[in-house]
PDB file of C-alpha atoms in Angstrom:
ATOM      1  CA  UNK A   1       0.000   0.000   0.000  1.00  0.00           C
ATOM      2  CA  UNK A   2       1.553   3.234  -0.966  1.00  0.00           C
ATOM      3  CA  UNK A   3       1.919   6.133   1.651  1.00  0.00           C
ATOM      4  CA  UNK A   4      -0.459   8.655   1.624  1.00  0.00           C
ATOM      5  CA  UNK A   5       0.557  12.068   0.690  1.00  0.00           C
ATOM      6  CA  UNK A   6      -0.131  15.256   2.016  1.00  0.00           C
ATOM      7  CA  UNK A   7      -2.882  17.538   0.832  1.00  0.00           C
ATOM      8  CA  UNK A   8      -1.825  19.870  -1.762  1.00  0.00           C
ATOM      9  CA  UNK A   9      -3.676  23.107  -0.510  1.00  0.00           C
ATOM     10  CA  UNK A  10      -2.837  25.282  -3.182  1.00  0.00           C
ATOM     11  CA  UNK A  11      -4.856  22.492  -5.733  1.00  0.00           C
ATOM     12  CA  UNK A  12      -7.778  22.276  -3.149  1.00  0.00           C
ATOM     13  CA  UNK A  13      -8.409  26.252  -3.319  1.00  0.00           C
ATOM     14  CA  UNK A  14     -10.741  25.957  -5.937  1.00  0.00           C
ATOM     15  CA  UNK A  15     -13.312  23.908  -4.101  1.00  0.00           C
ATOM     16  CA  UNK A  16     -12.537  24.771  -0.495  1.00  0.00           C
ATOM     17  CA  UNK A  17     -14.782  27.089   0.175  1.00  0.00           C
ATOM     18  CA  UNK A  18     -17.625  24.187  -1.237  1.00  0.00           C
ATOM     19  CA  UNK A  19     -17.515  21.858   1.984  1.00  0.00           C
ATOM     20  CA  UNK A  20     -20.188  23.210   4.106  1.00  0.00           C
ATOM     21  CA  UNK A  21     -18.414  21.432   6.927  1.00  0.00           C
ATOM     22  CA  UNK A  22     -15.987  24.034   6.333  1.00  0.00           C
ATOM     23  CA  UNK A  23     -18.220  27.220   6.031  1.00  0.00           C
ATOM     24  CA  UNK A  24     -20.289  26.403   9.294  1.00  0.00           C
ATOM     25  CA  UNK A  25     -17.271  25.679  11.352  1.00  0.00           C
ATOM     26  CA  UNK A  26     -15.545  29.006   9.611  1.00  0.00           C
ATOM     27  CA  UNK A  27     -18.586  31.258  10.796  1.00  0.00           C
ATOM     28  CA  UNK A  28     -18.661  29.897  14.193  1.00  0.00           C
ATOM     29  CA  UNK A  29     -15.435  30.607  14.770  1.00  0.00           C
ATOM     30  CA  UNK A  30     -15.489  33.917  13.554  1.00  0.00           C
ATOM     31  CA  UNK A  31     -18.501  34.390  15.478  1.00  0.00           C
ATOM     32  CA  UNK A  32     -16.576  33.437  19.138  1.00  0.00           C
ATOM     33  CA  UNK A  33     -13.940  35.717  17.997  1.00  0.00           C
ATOM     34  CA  UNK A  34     -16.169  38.447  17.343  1.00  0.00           C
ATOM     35  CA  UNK A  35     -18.006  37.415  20.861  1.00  0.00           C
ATOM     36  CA  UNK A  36     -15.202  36.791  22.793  1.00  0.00           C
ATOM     37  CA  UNK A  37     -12.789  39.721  21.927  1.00  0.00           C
ATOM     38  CA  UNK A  38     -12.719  43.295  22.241  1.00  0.00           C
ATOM     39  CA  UNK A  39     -12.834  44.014  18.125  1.00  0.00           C
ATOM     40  CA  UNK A  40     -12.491  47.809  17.214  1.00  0.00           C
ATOM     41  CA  UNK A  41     -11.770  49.406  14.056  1.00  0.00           C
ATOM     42  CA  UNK A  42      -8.353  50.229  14.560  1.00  0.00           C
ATOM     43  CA  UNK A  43      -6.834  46.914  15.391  1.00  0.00           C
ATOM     44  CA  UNK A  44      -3.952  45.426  12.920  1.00  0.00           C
ATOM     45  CA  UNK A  45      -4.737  41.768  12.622  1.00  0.00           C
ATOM     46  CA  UNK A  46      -2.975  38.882  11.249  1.00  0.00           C
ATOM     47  CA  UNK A  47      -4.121  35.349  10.425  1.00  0.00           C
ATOM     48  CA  UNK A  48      -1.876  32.672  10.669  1.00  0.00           C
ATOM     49  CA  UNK A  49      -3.159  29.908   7.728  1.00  0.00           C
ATOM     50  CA  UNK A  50      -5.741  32.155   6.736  1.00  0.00           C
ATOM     51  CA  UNK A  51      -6.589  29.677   3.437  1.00  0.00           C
ATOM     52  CA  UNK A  52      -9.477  31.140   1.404  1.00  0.00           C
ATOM     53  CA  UNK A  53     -10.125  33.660   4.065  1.00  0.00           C
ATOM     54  CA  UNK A  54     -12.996  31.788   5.677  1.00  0.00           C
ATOM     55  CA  UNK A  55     -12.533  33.085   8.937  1.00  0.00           C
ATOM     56  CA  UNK A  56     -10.427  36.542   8.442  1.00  0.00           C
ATOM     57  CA  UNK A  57     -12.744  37.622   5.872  1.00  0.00           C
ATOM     58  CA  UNK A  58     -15.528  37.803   7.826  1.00  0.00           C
ATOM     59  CA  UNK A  59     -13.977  39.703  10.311  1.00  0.00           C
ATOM     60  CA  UNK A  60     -11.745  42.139   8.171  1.00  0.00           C
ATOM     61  CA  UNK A  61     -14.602  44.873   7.962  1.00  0.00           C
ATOM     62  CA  UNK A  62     -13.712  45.454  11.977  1.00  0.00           C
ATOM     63  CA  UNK A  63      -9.731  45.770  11.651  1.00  0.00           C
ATOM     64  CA  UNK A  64      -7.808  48.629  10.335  1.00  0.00           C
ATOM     65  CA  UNK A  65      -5.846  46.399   8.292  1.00  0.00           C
ATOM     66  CA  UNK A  66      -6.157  42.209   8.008  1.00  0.00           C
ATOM     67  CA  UNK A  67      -2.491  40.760   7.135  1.00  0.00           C
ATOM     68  CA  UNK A  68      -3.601  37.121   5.971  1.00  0.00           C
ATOM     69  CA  UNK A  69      -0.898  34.290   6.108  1.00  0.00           C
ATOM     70  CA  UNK A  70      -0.411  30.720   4.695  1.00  0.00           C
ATOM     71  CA  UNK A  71       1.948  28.963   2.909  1.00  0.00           C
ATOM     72  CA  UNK A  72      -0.357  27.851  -0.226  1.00  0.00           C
ATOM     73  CA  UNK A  73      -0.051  30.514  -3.225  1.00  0.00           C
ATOM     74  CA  UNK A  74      -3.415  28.839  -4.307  1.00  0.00           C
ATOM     75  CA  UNK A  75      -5.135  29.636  -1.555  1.00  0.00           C
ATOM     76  CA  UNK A  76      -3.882  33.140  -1.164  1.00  0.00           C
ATOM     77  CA  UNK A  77      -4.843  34.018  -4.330  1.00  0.00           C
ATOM     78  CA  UNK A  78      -8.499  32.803  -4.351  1.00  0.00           C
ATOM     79  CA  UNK A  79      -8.034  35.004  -0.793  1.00  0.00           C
ATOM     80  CA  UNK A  80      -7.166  37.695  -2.691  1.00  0.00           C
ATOM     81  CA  UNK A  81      -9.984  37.324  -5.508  1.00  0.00           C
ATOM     82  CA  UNK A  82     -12.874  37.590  -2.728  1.00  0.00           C
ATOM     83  CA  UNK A  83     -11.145  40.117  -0.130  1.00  0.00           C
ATOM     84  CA  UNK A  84     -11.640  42.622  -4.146  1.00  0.00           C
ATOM     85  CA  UNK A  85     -14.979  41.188  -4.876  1.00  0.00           C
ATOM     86  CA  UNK A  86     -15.867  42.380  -1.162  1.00  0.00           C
ATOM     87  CA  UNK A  87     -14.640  45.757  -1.319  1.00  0.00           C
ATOM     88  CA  UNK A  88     -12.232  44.695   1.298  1.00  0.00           C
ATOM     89  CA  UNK A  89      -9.363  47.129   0.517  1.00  0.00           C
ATOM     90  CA  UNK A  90      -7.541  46.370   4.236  1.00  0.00           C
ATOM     91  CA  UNK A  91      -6.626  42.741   3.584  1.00  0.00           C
ATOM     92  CA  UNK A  92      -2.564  41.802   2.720  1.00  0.00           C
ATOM     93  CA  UNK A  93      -2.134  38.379   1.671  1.00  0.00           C
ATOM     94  CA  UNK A  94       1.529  37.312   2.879  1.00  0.00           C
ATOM     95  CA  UNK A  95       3.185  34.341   1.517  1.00  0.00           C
ATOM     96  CA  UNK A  96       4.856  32.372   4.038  1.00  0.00           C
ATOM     97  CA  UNK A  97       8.420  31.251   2.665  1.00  0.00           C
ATOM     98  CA  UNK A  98       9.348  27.533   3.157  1.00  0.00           C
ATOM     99  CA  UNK A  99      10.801  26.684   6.635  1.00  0.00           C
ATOM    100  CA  UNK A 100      10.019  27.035   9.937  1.00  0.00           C
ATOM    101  CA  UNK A 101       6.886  29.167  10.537  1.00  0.00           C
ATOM    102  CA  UNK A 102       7.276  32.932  10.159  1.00  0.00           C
ATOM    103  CA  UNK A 103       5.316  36.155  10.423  1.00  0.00           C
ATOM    104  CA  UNK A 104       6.210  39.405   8.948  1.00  0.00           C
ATOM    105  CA  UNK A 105       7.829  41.831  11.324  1.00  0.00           C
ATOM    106  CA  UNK A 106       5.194  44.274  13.042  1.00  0.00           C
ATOM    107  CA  UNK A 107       3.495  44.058  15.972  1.00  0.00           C
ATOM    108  CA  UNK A 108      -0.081  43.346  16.086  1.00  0.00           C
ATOM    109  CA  UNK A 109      -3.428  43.653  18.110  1.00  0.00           C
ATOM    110  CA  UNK A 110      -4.547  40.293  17.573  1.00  0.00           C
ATOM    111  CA  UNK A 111      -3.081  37.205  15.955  1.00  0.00           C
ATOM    112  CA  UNK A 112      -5.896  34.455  15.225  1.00  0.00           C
ATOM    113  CA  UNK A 113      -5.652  31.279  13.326  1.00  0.00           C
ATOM    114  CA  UNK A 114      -8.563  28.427  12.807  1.00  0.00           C
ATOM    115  CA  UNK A 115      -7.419  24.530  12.529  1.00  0.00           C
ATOM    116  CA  UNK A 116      -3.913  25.417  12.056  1.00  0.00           C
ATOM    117  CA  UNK A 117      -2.504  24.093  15.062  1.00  0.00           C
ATOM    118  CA  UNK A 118      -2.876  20.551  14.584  1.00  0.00           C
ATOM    119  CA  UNK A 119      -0.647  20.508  11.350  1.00  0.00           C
ATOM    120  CA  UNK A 120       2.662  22.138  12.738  1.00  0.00           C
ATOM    121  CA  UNK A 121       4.572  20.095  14.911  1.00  0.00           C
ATOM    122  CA  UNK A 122       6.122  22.536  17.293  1.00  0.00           C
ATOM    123  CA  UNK A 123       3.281  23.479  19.087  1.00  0.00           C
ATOM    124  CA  UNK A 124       5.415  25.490  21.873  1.00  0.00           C
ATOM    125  CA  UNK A 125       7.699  27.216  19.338  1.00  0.00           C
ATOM    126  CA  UNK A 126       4.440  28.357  16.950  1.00  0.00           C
ATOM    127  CA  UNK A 127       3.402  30.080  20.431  1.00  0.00           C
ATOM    128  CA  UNK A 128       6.194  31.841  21.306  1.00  0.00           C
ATOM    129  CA  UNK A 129       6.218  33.055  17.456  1.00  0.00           C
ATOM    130  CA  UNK A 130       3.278  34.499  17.848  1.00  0.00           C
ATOM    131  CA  UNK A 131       4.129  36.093  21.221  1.00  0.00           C
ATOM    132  CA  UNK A 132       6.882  37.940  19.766  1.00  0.00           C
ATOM    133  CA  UNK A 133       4.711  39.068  16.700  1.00  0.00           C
ATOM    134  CA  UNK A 134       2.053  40.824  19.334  1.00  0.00           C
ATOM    135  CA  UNK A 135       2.265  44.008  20.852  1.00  0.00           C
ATOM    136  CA  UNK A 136       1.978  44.502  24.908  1.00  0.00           C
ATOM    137  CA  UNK A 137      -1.228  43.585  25.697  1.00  0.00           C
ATOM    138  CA  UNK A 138      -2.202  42.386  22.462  1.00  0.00           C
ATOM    139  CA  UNK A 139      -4.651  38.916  22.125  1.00  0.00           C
ATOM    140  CA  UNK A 140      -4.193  35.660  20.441  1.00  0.00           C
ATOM    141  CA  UNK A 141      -7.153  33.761  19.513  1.00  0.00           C
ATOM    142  CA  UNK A 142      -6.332  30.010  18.255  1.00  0.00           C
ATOM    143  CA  UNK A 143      -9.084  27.713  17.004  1.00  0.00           C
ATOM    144  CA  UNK A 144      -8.595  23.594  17.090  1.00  0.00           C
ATOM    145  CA  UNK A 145      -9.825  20.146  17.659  1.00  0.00           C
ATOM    146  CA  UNK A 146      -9.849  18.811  21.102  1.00  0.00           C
ATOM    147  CA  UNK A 147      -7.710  15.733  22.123  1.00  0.00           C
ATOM    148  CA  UNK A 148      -9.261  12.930  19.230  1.00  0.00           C
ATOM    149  CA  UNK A 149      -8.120   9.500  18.535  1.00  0.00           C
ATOM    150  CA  UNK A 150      -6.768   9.892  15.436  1.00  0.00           C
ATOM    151  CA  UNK A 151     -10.187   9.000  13.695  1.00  0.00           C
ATOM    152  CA  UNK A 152     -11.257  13.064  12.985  1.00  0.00           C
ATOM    153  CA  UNK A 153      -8.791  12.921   9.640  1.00  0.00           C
ATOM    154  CA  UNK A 154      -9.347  10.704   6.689  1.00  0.00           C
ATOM    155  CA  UNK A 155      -6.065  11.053   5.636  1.00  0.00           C
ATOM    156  CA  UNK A 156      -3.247  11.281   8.419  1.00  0.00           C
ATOM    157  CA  UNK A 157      -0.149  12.525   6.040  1.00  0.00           C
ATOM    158  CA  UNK A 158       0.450  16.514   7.422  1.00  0.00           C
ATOM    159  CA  UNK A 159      -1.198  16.374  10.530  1.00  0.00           C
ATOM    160  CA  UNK A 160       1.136  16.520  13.377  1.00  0.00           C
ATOM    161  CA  UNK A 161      -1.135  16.141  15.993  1.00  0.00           C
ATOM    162  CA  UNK A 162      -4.499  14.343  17.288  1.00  0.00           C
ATOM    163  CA  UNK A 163      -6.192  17.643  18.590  1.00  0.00           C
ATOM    164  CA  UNK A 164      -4.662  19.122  22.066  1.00  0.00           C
ATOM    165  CA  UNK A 165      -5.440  18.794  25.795  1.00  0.00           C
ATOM    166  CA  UNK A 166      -6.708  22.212  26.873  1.00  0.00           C
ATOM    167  CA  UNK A 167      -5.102  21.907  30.123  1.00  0.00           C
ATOM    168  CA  UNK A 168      -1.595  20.521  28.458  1.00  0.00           C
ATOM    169  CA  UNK A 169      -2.188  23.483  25.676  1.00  0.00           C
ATOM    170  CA  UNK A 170      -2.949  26.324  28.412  1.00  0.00           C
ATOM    171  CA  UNK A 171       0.807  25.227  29.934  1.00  0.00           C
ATOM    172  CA  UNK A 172       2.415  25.707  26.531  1.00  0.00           C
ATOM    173  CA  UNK A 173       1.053  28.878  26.133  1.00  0.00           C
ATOM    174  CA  UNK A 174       2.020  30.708  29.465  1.00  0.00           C
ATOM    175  CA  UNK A 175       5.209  29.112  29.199  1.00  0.00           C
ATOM    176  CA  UNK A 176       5.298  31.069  26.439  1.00  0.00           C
ATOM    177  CA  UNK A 177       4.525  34.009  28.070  1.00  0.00           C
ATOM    178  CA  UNK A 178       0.791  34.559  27.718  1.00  0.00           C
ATOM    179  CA  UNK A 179      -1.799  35.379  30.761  1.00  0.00           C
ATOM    180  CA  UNK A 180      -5.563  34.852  30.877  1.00  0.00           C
ATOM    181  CA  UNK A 181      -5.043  32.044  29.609  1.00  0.00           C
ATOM    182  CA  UNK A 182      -8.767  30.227  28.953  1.00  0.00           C
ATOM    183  CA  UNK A 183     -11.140  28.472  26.554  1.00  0.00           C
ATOM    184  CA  UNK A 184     -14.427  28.609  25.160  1.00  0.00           C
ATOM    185  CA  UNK A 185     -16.109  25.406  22.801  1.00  0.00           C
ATOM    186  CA  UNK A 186     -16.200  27.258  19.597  1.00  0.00           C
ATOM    187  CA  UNK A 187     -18.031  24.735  17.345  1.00  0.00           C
ATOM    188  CA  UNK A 188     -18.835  20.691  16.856  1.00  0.00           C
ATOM    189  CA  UNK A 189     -17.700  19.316  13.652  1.00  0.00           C
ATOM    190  CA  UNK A 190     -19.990  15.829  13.022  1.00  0.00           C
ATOM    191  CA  UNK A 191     -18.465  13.072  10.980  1.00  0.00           C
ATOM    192  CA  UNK A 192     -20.098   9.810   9.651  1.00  0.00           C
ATOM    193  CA  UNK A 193     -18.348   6.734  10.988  1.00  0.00           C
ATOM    194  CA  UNK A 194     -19.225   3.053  10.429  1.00  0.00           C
ATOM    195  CA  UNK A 195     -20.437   3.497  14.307  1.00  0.00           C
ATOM    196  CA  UNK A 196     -22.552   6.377  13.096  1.00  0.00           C
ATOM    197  CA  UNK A 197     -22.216   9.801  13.187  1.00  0.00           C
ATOM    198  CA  UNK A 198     -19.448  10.974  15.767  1.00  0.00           C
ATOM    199  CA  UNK A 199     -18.692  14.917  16.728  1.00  0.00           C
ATOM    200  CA  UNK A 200     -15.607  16.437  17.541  1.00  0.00           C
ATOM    201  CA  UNK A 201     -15.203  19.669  19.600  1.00  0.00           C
ATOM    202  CA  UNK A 202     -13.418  22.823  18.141  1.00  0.00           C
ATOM    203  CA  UNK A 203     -12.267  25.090  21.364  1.00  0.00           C
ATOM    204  CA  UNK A 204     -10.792  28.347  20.932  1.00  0.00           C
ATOM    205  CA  UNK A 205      -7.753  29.410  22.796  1.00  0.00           C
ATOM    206  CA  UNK A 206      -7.558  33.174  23.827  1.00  0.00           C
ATOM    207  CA  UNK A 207      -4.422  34.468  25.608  1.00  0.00           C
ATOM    208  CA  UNK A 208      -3.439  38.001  26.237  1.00  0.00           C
ATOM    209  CA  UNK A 209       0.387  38.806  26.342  1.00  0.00           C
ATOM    210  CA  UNK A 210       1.340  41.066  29.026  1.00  0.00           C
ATOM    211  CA  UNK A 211       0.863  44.365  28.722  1.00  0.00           C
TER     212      UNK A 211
END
């Protein structure tokens, strides 16, 4: 049996945004962020694996500016395609080089990411990244799958971890250096299984870094 292979994100663009999986969970998340952080109009905002803009470009009407990461041209440019069909004239699509995770250098109000965690395998280096790319007092906002057995993917090549223990994640994040550490159950993703249909939790993280 051949090894499966990664997904190629930058191929998938074109029908990402079909999955309605994907759009439900996408609103909801955007809709705790909204709910569960102090959004004003003069916030600079990054999202880290931003994809087709799901999430970011829901919100981007409430930032002063919306710098959207990933590392799939594909998806940043079908990103870029409905941030100008929107009007959206605050939204930067940054391509993130190969390597180790990187953000580009400026401090922001709020760094935010949805189901990006699980596929990067330093988990406590990815935090402290993002501490250093916030400003004092600044908030991080990090959507992902609780703690799952392995079953929630169909295909296991890329994905670097099984969900995350809250209470293990919380640790890696004030080790980091972020307080108010806490969570909130963003969303419930349901699956069909041969046992029948099976849901999996989606928290989101927020964190403040010191002001």
């Amino acid at each position: 049996m051949s090894e499966a292979k990664p997904r190629d994100f930058s191929k998938a663009a074109a029908t990402w945004d079909a999955d309605p999986r994907r759009t439900a969970l996408a609103r909801a998340v955007a809709e705790a962020i909204a709910r569960e952080t102090p959004l004003d109009g003069a916030m600079q905002a990054l999202e880290f694996g931003c994809g087709t803009g799901l999430v970011g470009l829901q919100l981007a009407p409430r930032f002063a500016h919306l710098t959207a990461v990933d590392n799939a041209p594909g998806m940043l440019a079908a990103l870029e395609e409905k941030a100008r069909a929107a009007g959206l004239a605050n939204v930067t699509a940054w391509l993130s080089p190969a390597g180790p995770p990187s953000l580009p250098e400026s401090p922001y109000d709020l760094v935010f990411s949805c189901m990006v965690l699980h596929h990067v395998p330093g988990t406590a280096e990815l935090l402290s990244l993002f501490f250093r790319g916030l400003r004092p007092g600044a908030i991080l906002a990090l959507a992902d799958l609780d703690a799952e057995d392995g079953s929630f993917h169909d295909n296991p090549a890329g994905i670097a971890h099984h969900g995350f223990d809250r209470n293990q994640l919380r640790e890696l994040a004030e080790a980091a250096g972020f307080e108010a550490v806490r969570f909130v159950t963003a969303h419930r993703i349901t699956k069909k299984r041969e046992q029948g249909p099976r849901g999996y939790p989606v928290f989101l993280l927020l964190a403040r870094r010191p002001a």
